[in-house]
XYZ file of C-alpha atoms in Angstrom:
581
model
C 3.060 -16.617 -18.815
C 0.859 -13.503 -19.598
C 0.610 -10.580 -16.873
C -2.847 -11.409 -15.454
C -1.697 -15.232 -15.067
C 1.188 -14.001 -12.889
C -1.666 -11.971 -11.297
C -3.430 -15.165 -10.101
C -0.671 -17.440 -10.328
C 0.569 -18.783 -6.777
C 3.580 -20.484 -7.367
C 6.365 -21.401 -4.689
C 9.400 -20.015 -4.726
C 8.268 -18.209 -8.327
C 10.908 -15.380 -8.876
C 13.745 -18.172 -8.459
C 12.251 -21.169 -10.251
C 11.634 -18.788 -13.170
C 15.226 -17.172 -13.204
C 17.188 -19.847 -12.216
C 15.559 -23.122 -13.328
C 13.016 -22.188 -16.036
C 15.493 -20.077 -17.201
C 19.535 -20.987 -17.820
C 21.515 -19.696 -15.081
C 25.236 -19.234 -16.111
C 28.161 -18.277 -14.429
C 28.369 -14.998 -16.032
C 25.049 -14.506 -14.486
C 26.127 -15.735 -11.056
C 29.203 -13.394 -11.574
C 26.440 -10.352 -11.868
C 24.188 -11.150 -9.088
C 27.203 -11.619 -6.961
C 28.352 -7.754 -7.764
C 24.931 -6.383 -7.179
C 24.056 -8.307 -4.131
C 27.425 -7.082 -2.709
C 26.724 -3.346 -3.569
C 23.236 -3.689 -2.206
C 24.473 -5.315 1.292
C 26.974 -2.253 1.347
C 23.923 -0.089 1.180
C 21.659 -2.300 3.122
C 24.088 -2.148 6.656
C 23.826 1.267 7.597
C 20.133 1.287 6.856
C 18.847 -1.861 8.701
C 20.224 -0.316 11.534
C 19.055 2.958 11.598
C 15.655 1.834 10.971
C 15.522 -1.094 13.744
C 16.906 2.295 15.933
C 13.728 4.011 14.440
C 11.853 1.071 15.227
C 12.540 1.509 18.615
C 14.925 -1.712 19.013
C 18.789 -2.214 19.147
C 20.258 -2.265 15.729
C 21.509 -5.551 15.449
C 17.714 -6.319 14.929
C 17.795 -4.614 11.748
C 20.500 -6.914 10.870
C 18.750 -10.261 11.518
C 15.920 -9.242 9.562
C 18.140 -7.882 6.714
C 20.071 -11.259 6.064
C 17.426 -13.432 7.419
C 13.821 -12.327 6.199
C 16.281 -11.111 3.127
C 17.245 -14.306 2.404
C 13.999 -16.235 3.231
C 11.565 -13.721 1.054
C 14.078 -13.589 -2.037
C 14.182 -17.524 -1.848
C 10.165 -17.698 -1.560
C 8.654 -14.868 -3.254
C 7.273 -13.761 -6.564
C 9.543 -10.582 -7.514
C 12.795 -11.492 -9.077
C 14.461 -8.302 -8.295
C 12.822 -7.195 -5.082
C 15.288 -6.692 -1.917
C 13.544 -7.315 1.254
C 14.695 -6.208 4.771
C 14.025 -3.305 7.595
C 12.132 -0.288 5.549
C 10.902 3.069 6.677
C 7.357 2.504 5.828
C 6.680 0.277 8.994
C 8.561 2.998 11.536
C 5.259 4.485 12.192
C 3.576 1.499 13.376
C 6.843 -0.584 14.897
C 7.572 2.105 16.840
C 4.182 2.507 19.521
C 4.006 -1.277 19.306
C 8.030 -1.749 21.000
C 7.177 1.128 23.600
C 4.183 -0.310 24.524
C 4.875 -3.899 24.612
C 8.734 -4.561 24.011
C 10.772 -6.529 21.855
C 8.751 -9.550 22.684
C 5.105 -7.652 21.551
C 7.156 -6.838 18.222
C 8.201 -10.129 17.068
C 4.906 -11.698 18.036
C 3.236 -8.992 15.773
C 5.629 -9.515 13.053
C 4.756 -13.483 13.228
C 0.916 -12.348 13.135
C 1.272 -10.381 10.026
C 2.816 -12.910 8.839
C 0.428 -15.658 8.720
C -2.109 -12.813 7.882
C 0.416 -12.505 4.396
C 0.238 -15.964 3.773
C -3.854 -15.875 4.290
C -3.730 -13.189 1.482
C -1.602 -15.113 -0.961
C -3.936 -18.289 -0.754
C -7.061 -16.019 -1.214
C -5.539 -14.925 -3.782
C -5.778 -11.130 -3.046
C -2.823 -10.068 -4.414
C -4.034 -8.587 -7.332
C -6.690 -6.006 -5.314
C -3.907 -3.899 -3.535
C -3.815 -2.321 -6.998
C -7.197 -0.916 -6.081
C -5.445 1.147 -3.626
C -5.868 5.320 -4.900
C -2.577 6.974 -5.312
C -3.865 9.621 -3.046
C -4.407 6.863 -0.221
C -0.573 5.619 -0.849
C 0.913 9.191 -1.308
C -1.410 10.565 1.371
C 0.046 8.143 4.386
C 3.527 7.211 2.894
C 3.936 11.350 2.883
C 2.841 11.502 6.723
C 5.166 8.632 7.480
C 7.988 10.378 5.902
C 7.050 13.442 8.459
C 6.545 11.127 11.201
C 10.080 9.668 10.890
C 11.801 12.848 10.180
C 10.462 14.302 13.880
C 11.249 11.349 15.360
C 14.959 11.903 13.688
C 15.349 15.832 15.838
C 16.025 14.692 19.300
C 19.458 12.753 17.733
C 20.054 15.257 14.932
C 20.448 17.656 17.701
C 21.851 15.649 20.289
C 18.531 16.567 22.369
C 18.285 15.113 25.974
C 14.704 13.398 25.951
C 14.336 10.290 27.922
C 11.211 9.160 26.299
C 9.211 10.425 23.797
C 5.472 10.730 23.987
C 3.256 8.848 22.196
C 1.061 11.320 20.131
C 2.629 13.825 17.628
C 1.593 16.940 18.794
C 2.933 16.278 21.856
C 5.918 14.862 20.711
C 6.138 18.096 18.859
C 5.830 20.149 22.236
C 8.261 18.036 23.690
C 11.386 18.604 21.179
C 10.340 22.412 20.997
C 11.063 23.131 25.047
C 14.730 20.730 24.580
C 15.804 22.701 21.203
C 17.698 25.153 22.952
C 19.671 23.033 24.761
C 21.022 21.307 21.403
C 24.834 20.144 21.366
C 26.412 22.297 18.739
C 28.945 18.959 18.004
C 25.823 16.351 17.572
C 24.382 19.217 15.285
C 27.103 19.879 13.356
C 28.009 16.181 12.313
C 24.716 15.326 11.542
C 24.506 18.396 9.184
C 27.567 17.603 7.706
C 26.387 14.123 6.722
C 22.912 15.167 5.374
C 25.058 17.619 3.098
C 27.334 14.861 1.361
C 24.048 12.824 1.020
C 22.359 15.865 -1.119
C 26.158 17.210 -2.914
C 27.273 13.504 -3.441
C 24.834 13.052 -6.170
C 26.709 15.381 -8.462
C 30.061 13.097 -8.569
C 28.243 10.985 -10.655
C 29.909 8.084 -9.131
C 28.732 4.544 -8.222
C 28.902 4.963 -4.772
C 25.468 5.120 -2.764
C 25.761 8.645 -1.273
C 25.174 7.680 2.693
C 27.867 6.111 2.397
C 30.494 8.435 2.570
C 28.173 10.644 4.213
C 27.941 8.175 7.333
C 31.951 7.532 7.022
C 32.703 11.433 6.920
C 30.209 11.767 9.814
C 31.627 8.440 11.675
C 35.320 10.183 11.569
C 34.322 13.514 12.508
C 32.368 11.562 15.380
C 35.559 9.911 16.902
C 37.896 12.987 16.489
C 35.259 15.261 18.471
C 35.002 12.747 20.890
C 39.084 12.281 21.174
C 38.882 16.065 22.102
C 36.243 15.975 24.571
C 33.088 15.968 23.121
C 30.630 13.691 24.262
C 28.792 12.682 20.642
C 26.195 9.339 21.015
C 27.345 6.337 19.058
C 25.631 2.710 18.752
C 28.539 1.744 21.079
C 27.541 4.020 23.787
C 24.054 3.636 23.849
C 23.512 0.129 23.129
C 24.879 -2.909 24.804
C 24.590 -6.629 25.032
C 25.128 -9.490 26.973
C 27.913 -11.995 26.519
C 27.944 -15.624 27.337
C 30.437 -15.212 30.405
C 27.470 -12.943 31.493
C 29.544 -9.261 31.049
C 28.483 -6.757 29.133
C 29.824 -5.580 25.432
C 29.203 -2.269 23.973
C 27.424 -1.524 20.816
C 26.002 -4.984 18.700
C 26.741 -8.115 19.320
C 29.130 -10.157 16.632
C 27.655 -13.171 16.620
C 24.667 -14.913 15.128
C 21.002 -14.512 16.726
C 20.067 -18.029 18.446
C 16.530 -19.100 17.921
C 14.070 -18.162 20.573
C 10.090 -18.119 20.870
C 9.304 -14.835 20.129
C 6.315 -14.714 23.128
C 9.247 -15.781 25.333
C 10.937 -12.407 24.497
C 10.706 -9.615 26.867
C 8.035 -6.863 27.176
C 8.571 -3.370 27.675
C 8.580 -3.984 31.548
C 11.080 -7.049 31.040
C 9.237 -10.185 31.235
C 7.986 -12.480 28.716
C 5.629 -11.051 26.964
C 3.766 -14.521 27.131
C 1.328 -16.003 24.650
C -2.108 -15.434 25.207
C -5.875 -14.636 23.869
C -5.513 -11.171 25.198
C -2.545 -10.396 23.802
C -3.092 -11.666 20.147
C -6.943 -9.653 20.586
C -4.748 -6.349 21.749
C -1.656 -7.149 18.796
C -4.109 -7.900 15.825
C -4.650 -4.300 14.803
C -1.033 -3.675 14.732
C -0.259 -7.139 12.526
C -2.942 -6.269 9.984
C -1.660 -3.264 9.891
C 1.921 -4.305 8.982
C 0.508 -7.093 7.037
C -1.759 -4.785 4.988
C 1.336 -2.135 4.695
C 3.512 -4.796 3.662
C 1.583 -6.222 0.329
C 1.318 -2.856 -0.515
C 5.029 -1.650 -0.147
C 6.229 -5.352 -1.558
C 3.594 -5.481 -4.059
C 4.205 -1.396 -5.799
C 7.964 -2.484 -4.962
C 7.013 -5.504 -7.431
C 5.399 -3.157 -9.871
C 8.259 -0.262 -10.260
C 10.579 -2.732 -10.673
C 8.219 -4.486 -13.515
C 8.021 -1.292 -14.997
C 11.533 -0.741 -15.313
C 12.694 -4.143 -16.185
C 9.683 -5.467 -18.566
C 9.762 -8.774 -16.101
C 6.593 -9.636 -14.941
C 6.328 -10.301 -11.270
C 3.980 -13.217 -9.204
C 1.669 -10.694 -6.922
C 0.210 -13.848 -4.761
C 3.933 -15.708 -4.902
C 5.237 -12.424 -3.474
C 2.960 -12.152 -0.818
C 3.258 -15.409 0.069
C 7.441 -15.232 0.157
C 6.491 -11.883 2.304
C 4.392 -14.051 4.414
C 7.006 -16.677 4.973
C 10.405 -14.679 5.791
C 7.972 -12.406 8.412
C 6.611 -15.950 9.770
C 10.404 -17.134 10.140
C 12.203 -14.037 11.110
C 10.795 -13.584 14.526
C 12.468 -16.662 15.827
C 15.684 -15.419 15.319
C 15.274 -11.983 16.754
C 14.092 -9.586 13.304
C 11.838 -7.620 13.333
C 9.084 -6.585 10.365
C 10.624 -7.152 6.555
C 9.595 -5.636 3.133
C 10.885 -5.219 -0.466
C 12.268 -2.016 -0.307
C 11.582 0.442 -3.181
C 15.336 2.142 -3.152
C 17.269 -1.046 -2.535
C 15.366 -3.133 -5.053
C 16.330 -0.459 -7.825
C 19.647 0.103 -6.394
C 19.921 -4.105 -6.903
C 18.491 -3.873 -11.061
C 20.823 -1.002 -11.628
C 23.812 -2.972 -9.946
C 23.160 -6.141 -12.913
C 21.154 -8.127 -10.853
C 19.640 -11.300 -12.932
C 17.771 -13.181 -10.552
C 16.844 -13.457 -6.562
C 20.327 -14.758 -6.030
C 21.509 -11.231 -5.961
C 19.115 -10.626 -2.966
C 20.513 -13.690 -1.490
C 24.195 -12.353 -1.926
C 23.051 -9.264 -0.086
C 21.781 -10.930 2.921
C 25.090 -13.130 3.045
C 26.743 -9.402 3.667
C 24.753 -8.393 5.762
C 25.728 -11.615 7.840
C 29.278 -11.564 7.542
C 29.356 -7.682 8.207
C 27.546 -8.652 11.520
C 30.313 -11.050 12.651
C 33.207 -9.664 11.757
C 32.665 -5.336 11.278
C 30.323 -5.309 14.627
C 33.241 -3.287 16.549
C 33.790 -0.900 13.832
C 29.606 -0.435 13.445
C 29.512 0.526 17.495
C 31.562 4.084 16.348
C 28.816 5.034 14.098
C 27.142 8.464 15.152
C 23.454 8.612 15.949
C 23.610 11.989 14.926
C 24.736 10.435 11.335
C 21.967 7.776 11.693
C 19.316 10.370 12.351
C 20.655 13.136 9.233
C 20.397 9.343 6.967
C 16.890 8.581 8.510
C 16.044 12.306 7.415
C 17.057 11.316 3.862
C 15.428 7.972 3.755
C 11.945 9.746 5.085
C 12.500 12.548 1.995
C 13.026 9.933 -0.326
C 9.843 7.724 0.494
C 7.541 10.726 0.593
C 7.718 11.027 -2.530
C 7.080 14.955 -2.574
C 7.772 15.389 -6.120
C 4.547 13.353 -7.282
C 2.540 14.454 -4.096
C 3.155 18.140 -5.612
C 2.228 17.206 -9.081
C -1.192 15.934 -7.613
C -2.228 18.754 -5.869
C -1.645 20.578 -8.765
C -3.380 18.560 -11.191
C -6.039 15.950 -9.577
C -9.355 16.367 -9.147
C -10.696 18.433 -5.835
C -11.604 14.604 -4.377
C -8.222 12.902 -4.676
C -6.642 16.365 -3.022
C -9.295 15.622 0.024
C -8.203 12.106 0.147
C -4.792 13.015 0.044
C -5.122 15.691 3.092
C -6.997 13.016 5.088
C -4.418 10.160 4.631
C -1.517 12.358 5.317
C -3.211 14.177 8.679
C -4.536 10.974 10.170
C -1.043 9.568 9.545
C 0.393 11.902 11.014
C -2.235 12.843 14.064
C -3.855 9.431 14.491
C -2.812 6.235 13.389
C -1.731 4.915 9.826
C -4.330 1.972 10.275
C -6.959 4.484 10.787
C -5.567 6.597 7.985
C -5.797 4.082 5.615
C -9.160 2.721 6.533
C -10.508 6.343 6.153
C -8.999 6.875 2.824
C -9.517 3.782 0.984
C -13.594 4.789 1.865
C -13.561 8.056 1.644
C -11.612 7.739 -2.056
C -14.540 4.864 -2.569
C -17.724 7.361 -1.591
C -16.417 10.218 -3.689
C -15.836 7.814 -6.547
C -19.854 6.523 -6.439
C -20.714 10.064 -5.867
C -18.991 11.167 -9.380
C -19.717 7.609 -11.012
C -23.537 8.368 -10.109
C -23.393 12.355 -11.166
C -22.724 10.617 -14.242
C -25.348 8.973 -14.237
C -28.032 10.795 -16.772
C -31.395 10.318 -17.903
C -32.360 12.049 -20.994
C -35.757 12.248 -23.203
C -34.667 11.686 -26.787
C -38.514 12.023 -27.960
C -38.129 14.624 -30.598
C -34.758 12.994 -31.927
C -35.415 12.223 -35.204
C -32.305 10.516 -35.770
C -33.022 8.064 -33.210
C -36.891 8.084 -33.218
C -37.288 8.668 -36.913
C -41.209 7.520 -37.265
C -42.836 9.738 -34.662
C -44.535 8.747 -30.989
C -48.347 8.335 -30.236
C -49.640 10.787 -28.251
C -48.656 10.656 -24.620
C -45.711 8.918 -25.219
C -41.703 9.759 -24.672
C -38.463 8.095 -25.313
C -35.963 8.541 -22.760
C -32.002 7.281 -22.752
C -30.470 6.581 -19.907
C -26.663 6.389 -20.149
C -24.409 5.426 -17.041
C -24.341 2.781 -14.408
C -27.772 2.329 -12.622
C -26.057 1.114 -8.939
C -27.789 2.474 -5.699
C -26.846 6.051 -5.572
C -27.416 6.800 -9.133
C -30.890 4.521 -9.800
C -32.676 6.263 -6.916
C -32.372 9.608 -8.756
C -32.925 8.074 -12.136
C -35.686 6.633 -11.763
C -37.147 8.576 -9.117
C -37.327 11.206 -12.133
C -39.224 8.868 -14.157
C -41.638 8.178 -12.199
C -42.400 12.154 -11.716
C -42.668 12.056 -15.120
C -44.535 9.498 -15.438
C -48.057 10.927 -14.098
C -47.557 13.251 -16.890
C -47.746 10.484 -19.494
C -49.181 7.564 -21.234
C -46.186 5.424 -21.662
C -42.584 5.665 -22.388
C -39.642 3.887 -23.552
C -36.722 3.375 -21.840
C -33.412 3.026 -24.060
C -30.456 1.953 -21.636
C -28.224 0.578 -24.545
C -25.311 2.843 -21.923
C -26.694 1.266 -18.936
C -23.013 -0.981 -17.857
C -24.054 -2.017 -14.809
C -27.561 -2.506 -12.648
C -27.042 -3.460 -9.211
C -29.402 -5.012 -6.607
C -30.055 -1.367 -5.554
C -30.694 -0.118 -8.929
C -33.213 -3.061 -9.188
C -35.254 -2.060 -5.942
C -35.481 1.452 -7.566
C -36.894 -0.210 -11.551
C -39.497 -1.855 -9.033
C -40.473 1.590 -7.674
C -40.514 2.658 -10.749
C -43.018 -0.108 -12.280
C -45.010 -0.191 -8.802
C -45.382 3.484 -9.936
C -46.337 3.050 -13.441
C -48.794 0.725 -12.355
C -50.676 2.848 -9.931
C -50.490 5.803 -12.348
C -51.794 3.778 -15.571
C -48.638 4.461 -17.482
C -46.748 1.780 -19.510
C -43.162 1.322 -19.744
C -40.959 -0.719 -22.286
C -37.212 -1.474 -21.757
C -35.278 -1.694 -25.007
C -31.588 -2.574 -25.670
C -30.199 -4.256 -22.142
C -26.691 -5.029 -22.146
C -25.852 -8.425 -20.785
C -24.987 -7.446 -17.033
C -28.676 -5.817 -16.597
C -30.161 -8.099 -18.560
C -28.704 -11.116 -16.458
C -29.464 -8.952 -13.392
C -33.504 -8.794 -14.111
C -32.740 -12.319 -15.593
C -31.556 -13.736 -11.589
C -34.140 -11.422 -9.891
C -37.106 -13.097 -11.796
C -38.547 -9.738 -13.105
C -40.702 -10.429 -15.857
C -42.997 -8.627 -18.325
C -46.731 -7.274 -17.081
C -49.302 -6.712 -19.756
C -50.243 -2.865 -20.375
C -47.561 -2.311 -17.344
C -43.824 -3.196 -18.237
C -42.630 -5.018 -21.745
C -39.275 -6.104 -22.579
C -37.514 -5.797 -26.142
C -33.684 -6.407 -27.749
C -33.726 -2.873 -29.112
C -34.994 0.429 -29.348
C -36.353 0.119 -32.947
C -38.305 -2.942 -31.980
C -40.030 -1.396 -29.017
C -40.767 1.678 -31.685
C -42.087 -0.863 -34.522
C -44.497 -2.579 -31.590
C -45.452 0.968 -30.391
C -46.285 2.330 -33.804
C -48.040 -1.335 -34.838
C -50.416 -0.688 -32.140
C -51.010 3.251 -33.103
C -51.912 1.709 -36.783
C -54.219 -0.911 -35.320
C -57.909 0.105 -35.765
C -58.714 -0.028 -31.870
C -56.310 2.408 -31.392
C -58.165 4.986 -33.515
């Protein structure tokens, strides 16, 4: 199937029906995907918790979405490769929505966003997030990255905040008056682990580096806290209810049961409830995560294209996204997309098909039931230096340097505007802003070049001379609103200065219903002012565009011809005739 079939295509459960049906699936290539999807659950455990932490929930959230919407989206979706679960990206936006309206407002969001994937998928829109700028994408996924790293202090340091504000700056305000009061032991391990995660690199082994790092930092946690020191672990900050109604410490190690996620609690610990209101006040926040997740799954999708030559299903994969973040809130997860890092982690490991994303959600799961006493002893300080990392890694600073060194002065203005209203605002807002802004500044350019340009004493072009009075003018560029106004509203200054004149537009692309309004200025002009005006050489989009708006020729006004040399020969017939002497 070519690449802009899989563009359209929408195709259930595409990635796996293509590697594992359409395709001969051996045991040698079950024996792969089984070694990568166990690698990749290794990697994927200390990570879905952290980032349900970040997210503002209990960690064993994290965990239901990694091995549930994991499972579900690899099964489902379009992207062979892709590894779906928890990511970073949706911290921003997870976060205000859990302190405002719970658990309960979280899942109900995730189920929106959801059904707003699946929407997409049918629509068939997959194929227009790649009309995104890369200054809108670098632009907000740089102010997440800065978002998630301040929200990453007060545990780094072992601050003592109860709550954090809502806005940045104040958030900002807040961690500045409780940074002197930092525990030097909280500090010290989470440094520590953020240093094996940069020096473990160099080994050159196989090993993910946050793993040892959150090991090293887990040990150091237990001795300081053997001898006195009073470091935060999952175990001492979370807890969870048993059946015989007592209370364990840390996560709980048993599966999620199902559960309406509107009969959840809210941040004041009732139901959340299911109503008109609260769908009206939610829907921002799930098309939000809906529109962040096609475009993290989707540029997921195409990195790992690019580095595999597969070609992935952009509507199957937002439809498998759609599904797993339908299905996940019933069991407790929270928001799921293919992550970038995990995905590539999962090619490099000999993955061959979405089995090996399956294989990593199956270790995810048994890692809940059976490690969930040794997972309590992990340090937050650890989970906040690995949070750190994660937000370095997505920002992407490397290629947000290289394009405000080299892009034009409008993508750096786009780029400054996504990344500030991420960062000060809201990433919906941010993205909004961006995607029009980038859009204005583009028409602005497209009609600056835009030119009109009189060709009269060309003798290349107009080899047999012009009667008296007359001109030649070439317009090249596409005639929509903001460039035909200026176009033409030239030409018709010029054209109380003349007889007649030809219009060439054999570079004319594109003539929109604005650039039509300004032609019939143009002609309402020429008609006051006595001056003809022939149109030579239309391409087929203009020339379909008059066509549907039922413009048609006026004698000794406006005159139509294929090409420029046939408007000349009927211009100089008439200068040969004897009553034009």
């Amino acid at each position: 199937m070519s690449h802009r079939a899989h563009l359209f295509s929408l195709r259930g459960a595409h990635a796996f029906r293509e590697a594992c049906v359409d395709e001969r699936y051996t045991g040698g290539r079950f024996l792969k995907d089984l070694m990568a999807g166990v690698t990749v659950g290794i990697i994927a455990i200390p990570l879905a918790m952290a980032l349900a932490i970040a997210s503002g929930v209990a960690p064993q959230y994290g965990l239901y979405t990694a091995f549930i919407a994991g499972f579900v989206i690899a099964l489902f979706g379009g992207s062979r490769y892709s590894i779906s679960g928890p990511t970073a990206a949706f911290v921003v936006i997870l976060y205000p929505i859990a302190q405002s309206y719970g658990l309960g407002g979280l899942l109900l969001a995730t189920l929106m966003s959801g059904v707003l994937l699946v929407i997409m998928a049918v629509m068939r829109l997959g194929r227009f997030i790649e009309y995104i700028p890369e200054s809108v994408t670098l632009g907000f996924t740089g102010g997440i990255a800065v978002v998630i790293a301040t929200l990453q202090v007060k545990d780094f340091f072992g601050l003592s905040v109860e709550t954090m504000p809502e806005q940045y700056w104040d958030e900002l305000a807040v961690l500045a008056q409780q940074l002197p009061a930092l525990d030097s032991m909280s500090t010290l391990i989470a440094a520590i682990t953020l240093a094996v995660m940069l020096l473990w690199p160099r080994l050159k082994t196989p090993v993910p580096p946050h793993l040892p790092a959150v090991i090293i930092g887990s040990l150091l946690a237990i001795w300081f806290n053997a001898n006195g020191a009073a470091i935060e672990t999952i175990g001492s900050r979370f807890s969870y209810l048993l059946p015989d109604g007592s209370t364990g410490a840390g996560i709980p190690p048993f599966l999620p049961e199902f559960a309406w996620p509107w009969q959840q609690l809210n941040a004041q610990g009732e139901p959340v409830g299911l109503s008109w209101n609260m769908v009206r006040e939610l829907l921002p926040a799930a098309f939000a995560i809906a529109m962040l997740g096609a475009i993290e799954s989707l540029l997921c999708a195409v990195v790992l294209d690019g580095m595999t030559g597969k070609r992935h299903s952009a509507n199957s994969e937002l439809m498998g996204q759609g599904i797993g973040n339908i299905v996940v809130p019933f069991f407790g997860g929270i928001t799921a997309t293919a992550a970038i890092a995990r995905s590539a982690a999962n090619y490099r490991a000999g993955a061959q098909s979405p089995v090996a994303a399956m294989v990593h959600a199956l270790v995810v799961l048994l890692a809940l039931v059976s490690l969930a006493g040794i997972l309590a002893y992990l340090p937050m300080p650890a989970m906040a230096a690995l949070l750190i990392m994660v937000a370095w890694n997505m920002s992407e600073a490397p290629k947000a340097v290289h394009l405000l060194k080299t892009a034009p002065r409008s993508d750096v203005l786009v780029f400054f505007t996504c990344f500030g209203l991420t960062v000060a605002l809201d990433m919906v807002i941010a993205i909004t802003t961006g995607v029009l802004l980038a859009a204005v500044l583009f028409m602005r350019e497209m009609a600056q070049m835009t030119k009109v340009t009189d060709i009269s004493d060309n003798k290349r072009v107009v080899q047999a001379g012009l009667p008296k009075g007359w001109r030649v003018f070439k317009i090249n560029g596409p005639l929509f609103f903001a460039a035909a106004d200026r176009v033409f509203g030239e030409l018709a200054d010029l054209s109380r200065e003349t007889r007649g004149f030809v219009l060439y537009m054999d570079g004319v692309t594109v003539l929109d219903a604005g650039g039509l309004a300004a032609l019939n200025k143009l002609i309402d002009q020429c008609r006051k002012n006595g001056t003809e005006i022939m149109i030579a050489d239309l391409q087929f989009q203009p020339l379909r565009a008059l066509a549907r708006a039922g413009l048609k020729p006026e004698p000794g006004v406006s005159s139509f011809y294929p090409s420029l040399a046939a408007a000349l020969e009927t211009l100089n017939t008439r200068r040969s005739a004897p009553q034009m002497v």
